[in-house]
Coordinates of C-alpha atoms in Angstrom, one line a residue:
X1 CA -4.8 -0.8 -49.2
X2 CA -4.0 -1.8 -52.8
X3 CA -7.7 -1.8 -53.7
X4 CA -8.3 1.4 -52.2
X5 CA -5.2 3.1 -53.9
X6 CA -6.5 1.5 -57.3
X7 CA -10.0 3.1 -56.6
X8 CA -8.6 6.6 -56.1
X9 CA -6.2 6.4 -59.1
X10 CA -6.2 9.6 -61.0
X11 CA -8.0 11.5 -58.2
X12 CA -5.1 11.6 -55.6
X13 CA -4.6 15.2 -55.9
X14 CA -8.4 16.3 -55.9
X15 CA -8.7 14.3 -52.9
X16 CA -5.8 15.8 -51.1
X17 CA -7.1 19.3 -51.7
X18 CA -10.5 18.4 -50.5
X19 CA -8.9 16.8 -47.4
X20 CA -7.0 20.2 -46.7
X21 CA -10.3 22.1 -46.8
X22 CA -11.7 19.6 -44.3
X23 CA -8.7 19.9 -42.2
X24 CA -8.6 23.5 -42.1
X25 CA -12.2 23.7 -41.1
X26 CA -11.7 21.1 -38.2
X27 CA -8.7 23.0 -37.1
X28 CA -10.8 26.2 -37.3
X29 CA -13.8 24.6 -35.1
X30 CA -11.3 22.7 -32.6
X31 CA -9.3 26.1 -32.1
X32 CA -12.8 28.1 -31.4
X33 CA -14.1 25.6 -28.9
X34 CA -10.6 25.1 -27.2
X35 CA -10.7 29.0 -26.5
X36 CA -14.6 28.7 -25.5
X37 CA -15.2 31.3 -28.2
X38 CA -17.3 29.9 -30.9
X39 CA -18.7 33.2 -31.8
X40 CA -15.1 34.3 -32.5
X41 CA -15.3 32.5 -35.6
X42 CA -18.2 34.7 -37.1
X43 CA -16.8 38.1 -35.5
X44 CA -13.3 37.0 -36.9
X45 CA -14.7 36.6 -40.4
X46 CA -16.6 39.9 -40.4
X47 CA -13.2 41.6 -39.1
X48 CA -11.3 39.8 -42.1
X49 CA -13.9 41.0 -44.6
X50 CA -13.9 44.7 -43.4
X51 CA -10.3 45.1 -42.6
X52 CA -7.4 46.7 -44.8
X53 CA -5.6 43.8 -46.4
X54 CA -2.6 45.5 -47.6
X55 CA 0.9 44.0 -47.0
X56 CA 1.5 42.8 -44.3
X57 CA -1.7 41.9 -42.5
X58 CA -1.6 38.8 -40.3
X59 CA -4.9 37.2 -39.9
X60 CA -3.4 35.1 -37.0
X61 CA -2.8 38.4 -35.3
X62 CA -5.8 40.2 -36.3
X63 CA -8.5 37.7 -35.5
X64 CA -6.8 34.8 -34.0
X65 CA -6.1 31.2 -35.4
X66 CA -9.7 30.1 -35.6
X67 CA -11.2 32.8 -38.1
X68 CA -8.1 32.5 -40.1
X69 CA -8.2 29.1 -40.6
X70 CA -11.8 29.2 -41.4
X71 CA -11.1 31.8 -44.0
X72 CA -8.5 29.5 -45.4
X73 CA -10.9 26.7 -45.7
X74 CA -13.6 29.0 -47.4
X75 CA -11.1 30.5 -50.0
X76 CA -9.5 27.0 -50.8
X77 CA -13.1 25.7 -50.9
X78 CA -14.2 28.4 -53.5
X79 CA -11.0 27.9 -55.6
X80 CA -11.5 24.0 -55.5
X81 CA -15.2 24.4 -56.4
X82 CA -14.2 26.6 -59.5
X83 CA -11.7 24.0 -60.7
X84 CA -14.1 21.2 -60.4
X85 CA -16.9 23.1 -61.9
X86 CA -14.8 24.0 -64.9
X87 CA -13.9 20.3 -65.1
X88 CA -10.1 21.2 -64.8
X89 CA -7.8 18.4 -64.2
X90 CA -5.6 18.5 -61.0
X91 CA -2.2 18.9 -62.5
X92 CA 0.8 21.0 -61.2
X93 CA -0.5 24.5 -62.0
X94 CA -3.8 23.5 -60.5
X95 CA -2.0 22.6 -57.0
X96 CA 0.0 25.8 -57.4
X97 CA -3.1 28.0 -58.0
X98 CA -5.3 26.3 -55.2
X99 CA -2.5 26.4 -52.5
X100 CA -1.4 29.9 -53.1
X101 CA -4.9 30.9 -52.5
X102 CA -5.1 28.8 -49.3
X103 CA -1.9 30.3 -48.2
X104 CA -2.8 34.0 -48.8
X105 CA -6.1 33.4 -47.0
X106 CA -4.0 34.0 -43.9
X107 CA -3.0 37.3 -44.9
X108 CA -5.0 39.3 -47.7
X109 CA -7.5 37.1 -49.3
X110 CA -11.0 36.6 -48.3
X111 CA -14.1 35.0 -49.8
X112 CA -15.6 38.5 -50.8
X113 CA -12.5 40.4 -52.2
X114 CA -11.4 37.6 -54.4
X115 CA -15.0 37.3 -56.3
X116 CA -14.9 40.4 -58.3
X117 CA -11.3 39.6 -59.8
X118 CA -12.7 36.1 -60.8
X119 CA -15.8 37.7 -62.5
X120 CA -13.6 40.1 -64.3
X121 CA -11.7 37.4 -65.8
X122 CA -14.9 35.4 -66.7
X123 CA -16.1 38.5 -68.5
X124 CA -12.7 38.6 -70.4
X125 CA -13.3 34.9 -71.4
X126 CA -16.8 35.8 -72.4
X127 CA -16.1 38.7 -74.6
X128 CA -13.4 36.5 -76.4
X129 CA -16.0 33.9 -77.0
X130 CA -14.1 31.4 -74.8
X131 CA -14.9 29.5 -71.6
X132 CA -13.6 30.6 -68.1
X133 CA -11.6 27.3 -68.1
X134 CA -9.1 28.7 -70.4
X135 CA -8.2 31.5 -68.0
X136 CA -9.2 29.7 -64.5
X137 CA -5.4 29.9 -63.6
X138 CA -5.1 33.5 -64.2
X139 CA -8.4 34.1 -62.7
X140 CA -7.3 32.2 -59.3
X141 CA -3.6 33.7 -59.4
X142 CA -4.8 37.2 -60.2
X143 CA -6.7 37.5 -56.7
X144 CA -3.2 38.9 -55.6
X145 CA -4.9 42.3 -56.1
X146 CA -7.9 41.6 -53.9
X147 CA -6.7 43.9 -51.3
X148 CA -7.0 46.9 -53.7
X149 CA -10.5 46.2 -53.7
X150 CA -10.9 46.6 -50.0
X151 CA -8.6 49.7 -49.9
X152 CA -10.7 51.5 -52.5
X153 CA -13.7 51.2 -50.0
X154 CA -11.9 53.2 -47.7
X155 CA -9.9 55.7 -50.3
X156 CA -12.9 56.8 -52.4
X157 CA -14.4 60.0 -51.1
X158 CA -18.1 59.0 -51.5
X159 CA -20.4 57.1 -49.3
X160 CA -19.5 53.6 -48.3
X161 CA -22.3 52.2 -50.7
X162 CA -20.9 54.1 -53.9
X163 CA -17.2 53.3 -52.7
X164 CA -18.3 49.6 -52.5
X165 CA -19.6 49.6 -56.2
X166 CA -16.5 51.4 -57.4
X167 CA -14.2 48.9 -55.6
X168 CA -16.2 46.1 -57.2
X169 CA -16.1 47.7 -60.7
X170 CA -12.4 48.2 -60.2
X171 CA -12.1 44.4 -59.1
X172 CA -13.9 43.4 -62.4
X173 CA -11.6 45.7 -64.5
X174 CA -8.4 44.1 -62.9
X175 CA -9.6 40.5 -63.6
X176 CA -10.3 41.6 -67.2
X177 CA -7.1 43.4 -67.9
X178 CA -4.7 40.5 -66.1
X179 CA -5.0 37.8 -68.9
X180 CA -3.3 39.7 -71.7
X181 CA -1.0 41.4 -69.4
X182 CA 0.2 38.0 -67.7
X183 CA 0.8 36.6 -71.2
X184 CA 3.0 39.6 -72.1
X185 CA 5.0 39.4 -68.8
X186 CA 5.8 35.7 -69.1
X187 CA 7.8 36.4 -72.0
X188 CA 10.0 39.2 -70.3
X189 CA 11.4 36.5 -67.7
X190 CA 11.3 33.9 -70.1
X191 CA 9.8 31.4 -67.6
X192 CA 12.3 31.7 -65.0
X193 CA 9.9 33.4 -62.4
X194 CA 7.2 30.9 -61.5
X195 CA 5.2 33.6 -59.9
X196 CA 4.3 35.1 -63.3
X197 CA 1.0 36.7 -62.2
X198 CA 2.8 38.5 -59.1
X199 CA 4.9 40.2 -61.6
X200 CA 2.2 41.3 -64.1
X201 CA -0.1 42.2 -60.8
X202 CA 2.6 44.4 -59.5
X203 CA 2.9 46.2 -62.8
X204 CA -0.8 46.9 -62.8
X205 CA -0.9 47.7 -58.9
X206 CA 1.9 50.3 -59.5
X207 CA -0.1 52.1 -62.2
X208 CA -3.2 51.9 -60.2
X209 CA -1.5 53.6 -57.3
X210 CA 0.1 56.1 -59.1
X211 CA -3.3 57.0 -60.5
X212 CA -4.7 57.3 -57.2
X213 CA -1.9 59.3 -55.9
X214 CA -2.6 61.7 -58.6
X215 CA -6.0 62.4 -57.2
X216 CA -4.7 62.7 -53.7
X217 CA -5.7 59.2 -52.6
X218 CA -2.7 57.6 -50.7
X219 CA -2.4 53.9 -49.5
X220 CA 0.4 53.0 -47.4
X221 CA 1.7 49.5 -46.4
X222 CA 1.2 48.1 -42.8
X223 CA 2.8 45.6 -40.6
X224 CA 0.4 43.4 -38.5
X225 CA 2.6 40.4 -37.6
X226 CA 2.2 37.6 -35.0
X227 CA 5.6 36.8 -33.7
X228 CA 6.9 33.6 -31.8
X229 CA 6.8 29.9 -32.9
X230 CA 3.8 28.2 -31.7
X231 CA 4.6 24.7 -31.1
X232 CA 1.2 23.4 -31.9
X233 CA 1.1 25.3 -35.3
X234 CA 4.6 23.9 -35.8
X235 CA 3.6 20.2 -35.2
X236 CA 0.5 20.4 -37.1
X237 CA 2.3 21.7 -40.1
X238 CA 4.9 19.0 -40.1
X239 CA 2.6 16.4 -39.8
X240 CA 0.6 17.7 -42.6
X241 CA 3.7 17.9 -45.0
X242 CA 4.7 14.6 -43.8
X243 CA 1.3 13.2 -44.8
X244 CA 1.8 14.3 -48.2
X245 CA 5.2 12.6 -48.4
X246 CA 3.7 9.4 -46.8
X247 CA 0.5 9.7 -49.3
X248 CA 2.7 10.2 -52.3
X249 CA 5.1 7.2 -51.4
X250 CA 1.9 5.0 -51.2
X251 CA 0.6 6.3 -54.5
X252 CA 3.8 5.8 -56.2
X253 CA 3.9 2.1 -55.2
X254 CA 6.3 2.7 -52.4
X255 CA 9.0 3.6 -55.0
X256 CA 11.4 6.8 -55.2
X257 CA 12.1 6.6 -59.1
X258 CA 9.6 9.6 -59.8
X259 CA 10.9 11.5 -57.1
X260 CA 14.5 11.4 -58.3
X261 CA 13.3 12.1 -61.8
X262 CA 11.5 15.2 -60.7
X263 CA 14.8 16.5 -59.0
X264 CA 16.5 16.3 -62.4
X265 CA 14.0 19.0 -63.8
X266 CA 15.5 22.7 -63.8
X267 CA 11.8 23.7 -63.2
X268 CA 11.6 26.4 -65.9
X269 CA 7.9 27.1 -66.8
X270 CA 5.8 25.5 -67.8
X271 CA 7.1 22.4 -65.6
X272 CA 4.2 20.4 -64.8
X273 CA 5.7 17.6 -62.3
X274 CA 2.3 15.8 -62.3
X275 CA 2.0 15.3 -66.2
X276 CA 5.9 14.6 -66.3
X277 CA 6.3 12.1 -63.3
X278 CA 2.9 11.4 -61.8
X279 CA 0.7 12.4 -58.8
X280 CA 2.6 10.3 -56.4
X281 CA 6.2 11.6 -56.8
X282 CA 4.8 15.2 -56.9
X283 CA 2.9 14.7 -53.7
X284 CA 6.3 13.4 -52.1
X285 CA 8.1 16.4 -53.4
X286 CA 5.5 18.8 -52.2
X287 CA 5.8 17.4 -48.8
X288 CA 9.6 17.6 -48.8
X289 CA 9.5 21.3 -49.9
X290 CA 7.1 22.1 -47.0
X291 CA 9.2 20.3 -44.6
X292 CA 12.4 22.3 -46.0
X293 CA 10.5 25.6 -45.6
X294 CA 9.4 24.7 -42.1
X295 CA 13.0 23.7 -41.1
X296 CA 14.5 27.0 -42.5
X297 CA 12.1 28.9 -40.3
X298 CA 12.7 26.8 -37.2
X299 CA 16.4 27.0 -37.6
X300 CA 16.8 30.9 -38.4
X301 CA 14.4 31.8 -35.4
X302 CA 11.6 33.0 -37.7
X303 CA 7.8 33.1 -36.9
X304 CA 5.0 30.9 -37.5
X305 CA 3.0 33.9 -38.3
X306 CA 0.1 33.8 -40.7
X307 CA 2.0 35.2 -43.7
X308 CA 4.8 32.6 -43.0
X309 CA 2.6 29.8 -42.7
X310 CA 0.7 31.0 -45.8
X311 CA 4.0 31.3 -47.8
X312 CA 4.8 27.7 -46.8
X313 CA 1.5 26.3 -48.2
X314 CA 2.0 28.6 -51.5
X315 CA 5.4 27.1 -52.1
X316 CA 3.9 23.7 -51.0
X317 CA 1.7 23.9 -54.1
X318 CA 4.2 25.2 -56.6
X319 CA 6.3 22.1 -55.6
X320 CA 4.0 20.8 -58.1
X321 CA 4.8 23.3 -60.8
X322 CA 8.6 24.1 -61.0
X323 CA 10.0 23.9 -57.3
X324 CA 11.8 20.9 -56.0
X325 CA 14.4 20.8 -53.0
X326 CA 17.4 20.5 -55.4
X327 CA 16.7 23.8 -57.2
X328 CA 15.2 25.6 -54.3
X329 CA 17.9 25.2 -51.8
X330 CA 20.5 27.4 -53.6
X331 CA 18.2 30.4 -53.8
X332 CA 17.1 29.9 -50.2
X333 CA 20.6 29.8 -49.2
X334 CA 21.3 33.0 -51.2
X335 CA 18.5 35.0 -49.2
X336 CA 20.2 33.6 -45.7
X337 CA 23.6 34.5 -47.1
X338 CA 22.7 38.1 -47.9
X339 CA 21.8 38.7 -44.2
X340 CA 25.6 38.4 -43.3
X341 CA 26.3 41.4 -45.4
X342 CA 23.1 43.5 -45.3
X343 CA 21.4 45.5 -42.5
X344 CA 18.8 42.8 -42.3
X345 CA 18.6 39.6 -40.2
X346 CA 17.0 36.3 -40.9
X347 CA 14.1 36.8 -38.5
X348 CA 13.2 40.2 -40.3
X349 CA 9.4 39.6 -41.4
X350 CA 10.1 40.6 -45.0
X351 CA 13.5 38.7 -45.2
X352 CA 11.4 35.5 -43.7
X353 CA 9.0 36.0 -46.7
X354 CA 11.8 36.5 -49.4
X355 CA 13.4 33.2 -48.3
X356 CA 10.4 31.2 -48.5
X357 CA 9.3 32.9 -51.5
X358 CA 12.7 32.7 -53.3
X359 CA 11.1 29.4 -54.4
X360 CA 9.9 31.6 -57.5
X361 CA 13.5 31.7 -58.7
X362 CA 14.3 28.1 -58.3
X363 CA 14.4 27.6 -62.1
X364 CA 17.5 29.8 -62.3
X365 CA 19.4 27.4 -59.9
X366 CA 17.9 24.4 -62.0
X367 CA 19.0 25.8 -65.3
X368 CA 22.3 27.6 -64.4
X369 CA 23.6 25.8 -61.3
X370 CA 24.2 26.5 -57.5
X371 CA 26.0 29.7 -57.9
X372 CA 23.6 31.4 -60.0
X373 CA 20.8 30.2 -57.7
X374 CA 22.7 31.9 -54.8
X375 CA 23.1 35.0 -56.6
X376 CA 19.4 35.0 -57.5
X377 CA 18.6 34.7 -53.9
X378 CA 20.9 37.2 -52.7
X379 CA 19.5 39.8 -55.2
X380 CA 16.0 38.8 -54.4
X381 CA 16.4 39.5 -50.6
X382 CA 17.6 43.1 -51.5
X383 CA 14.9 43.9 -54.3
X384 CA 12.0 42.8 -52.3
X385 CA 12.1 45.0 -49.3
X386 CA 12.2 48.0 -51.8
X387 CA 9.1 47.1 -53.9
X388 CA 6.1 47.1 -51.5
X389 CA 6.0 50.9 -51.2
X390 CA 5.9 51.2 -55.1
X391 CA 2.0 50.0 -54.8
X392 CA 1.2 50.7 -51.3
X393 CA 1.3 47.0 -50.2
X394 CA -1.6 46.3 -52.6
X395 CA 0.0 43.4 -54.6
X396 CA 0.0 40.5 -52.2
X397 CA 2.5 38.7 -54.5
X398 CA 5.2 41.1 -54.0
X399 CA 7.9 38.5 -54.0
X400 CA 6.6 37.5 -57.3
X401 CA 7.0 41.0 -58.6
X402 CA 10.5 41.2 -57.3
X403 CA 11.6 37.8 -58.5
X404 CA 10.3 39.0 -62.0
X405 CA 12.7 41.9 -62.0
X406 CA 15.5 39.6 -60.7
X407 CA 14.9 36.9 -63.4
X408 CA 14.7 40.2 -66.2
X409 CA 18.1 41.6 -64.8
X410 CA 20.0 38.3 -63.9
X411 CA 19.1 35.7 -66.6
X412 CA 20.3 37.6 -69.7
X413 CA 23.6 38.5 -67.7
X414 CA 24.1 34.7 -66.7
X415 CA 23.3 33.5 -70.4
X416 CA 25.9 35.9 -71.9
X417 CA 28.7 35.0 -69.6
X418 CA 28.0 31.3 -70.4
X419 CA 27.8 31.9 -74.1
X420 CA 31.1 33.7 -73.9
X421 CA 32.9 30.8 -71.9
X422 CA 31.2 28.2 -74.4
X423 CA 32.9 30.1 -77.3
X424 CA 36.1 30.4 -75.5
X425 CA 36.2 26.7 -74.9
X426 CA 35.6 25.9 -78.5
X427 CA 38.4 28.2 -79.5
X428 CA 40.8 26.3 -77.3

């Protein structure tokens, strides 16, 4: 065991990502044969590619588990290939970018609609005499607007061939615009929203949708959602998260020191747990955060739908880049507490997602304490249900967009009060 661990030193996260791709592929094939419908994988992938992907389109419900899992394997495979091809080290932001793509492959992304956005970012890098590797994270995160491409094929009033060309060009333009826009929005929330590209993507999607509406082309959000807690899905998810904890524990030399150090970080971007505390502790933290997400859904009577499972995987990735149990729990609690005072219940689809994705505001709890985290989660639950109609559900990272506004509003207020109390304390 020791020799094997030494042989994979420095490659732990890369191997875990490849293991996830293989696991998704095996699960897809196993599901197809278990249901005696192997052709369902091909037919399901065709349906995923040609269907509208606006929020919320659950591929578990749309095509069944097999095709959705295969789509996850392909999207994660493409993303991982790009990372390896560009010789990007597997650090915190790498894991966040990979697993947010894996997660959204269950509800909005597919191998076809993500490519134009990536090409657009590559074009931006080329024009600025730089390599794609410099903007690879923006390219991968920027696929949040992939549904817009599919939507344009249906919205434009031309033949489908011309519509397709226009949609691809629009995707390239989106990928071209996102790098400078994302750099600007990061300064607005000062690193307290971990889902920064969701914020910039939401702003861009809002502008595009307003432009489309001015020409009489209207896009509306949808709700395709698989209800219930599939026991097999729950067991496999738990074992997967547990495997990350065990693997990380072994890589860490069976020590918990690094995990304890991670819990001490506020999580404010940029917080790369891999560089700060190592791959082993990071994997343990990822697994624990995943288990926390699943536990919340089980206890509140939520669903193991494609979006919820995808959200868990996305936050699982961000547990390498700012999120840990200590700073996540208060904002998660804030979303849950909000359901006692609002018209929403914990099992409302949008609130389930708001709870999981409230992880984006974890740095607020990490920096300012539990009460501030609860306030952030409470406000996030209120804001997120209002933002989807702003851009017709065409920004997959709706929670990132909402979290950005929560951080922009809440952080200056908290800082002003803290500054006031500190000054009064000095006077005394």
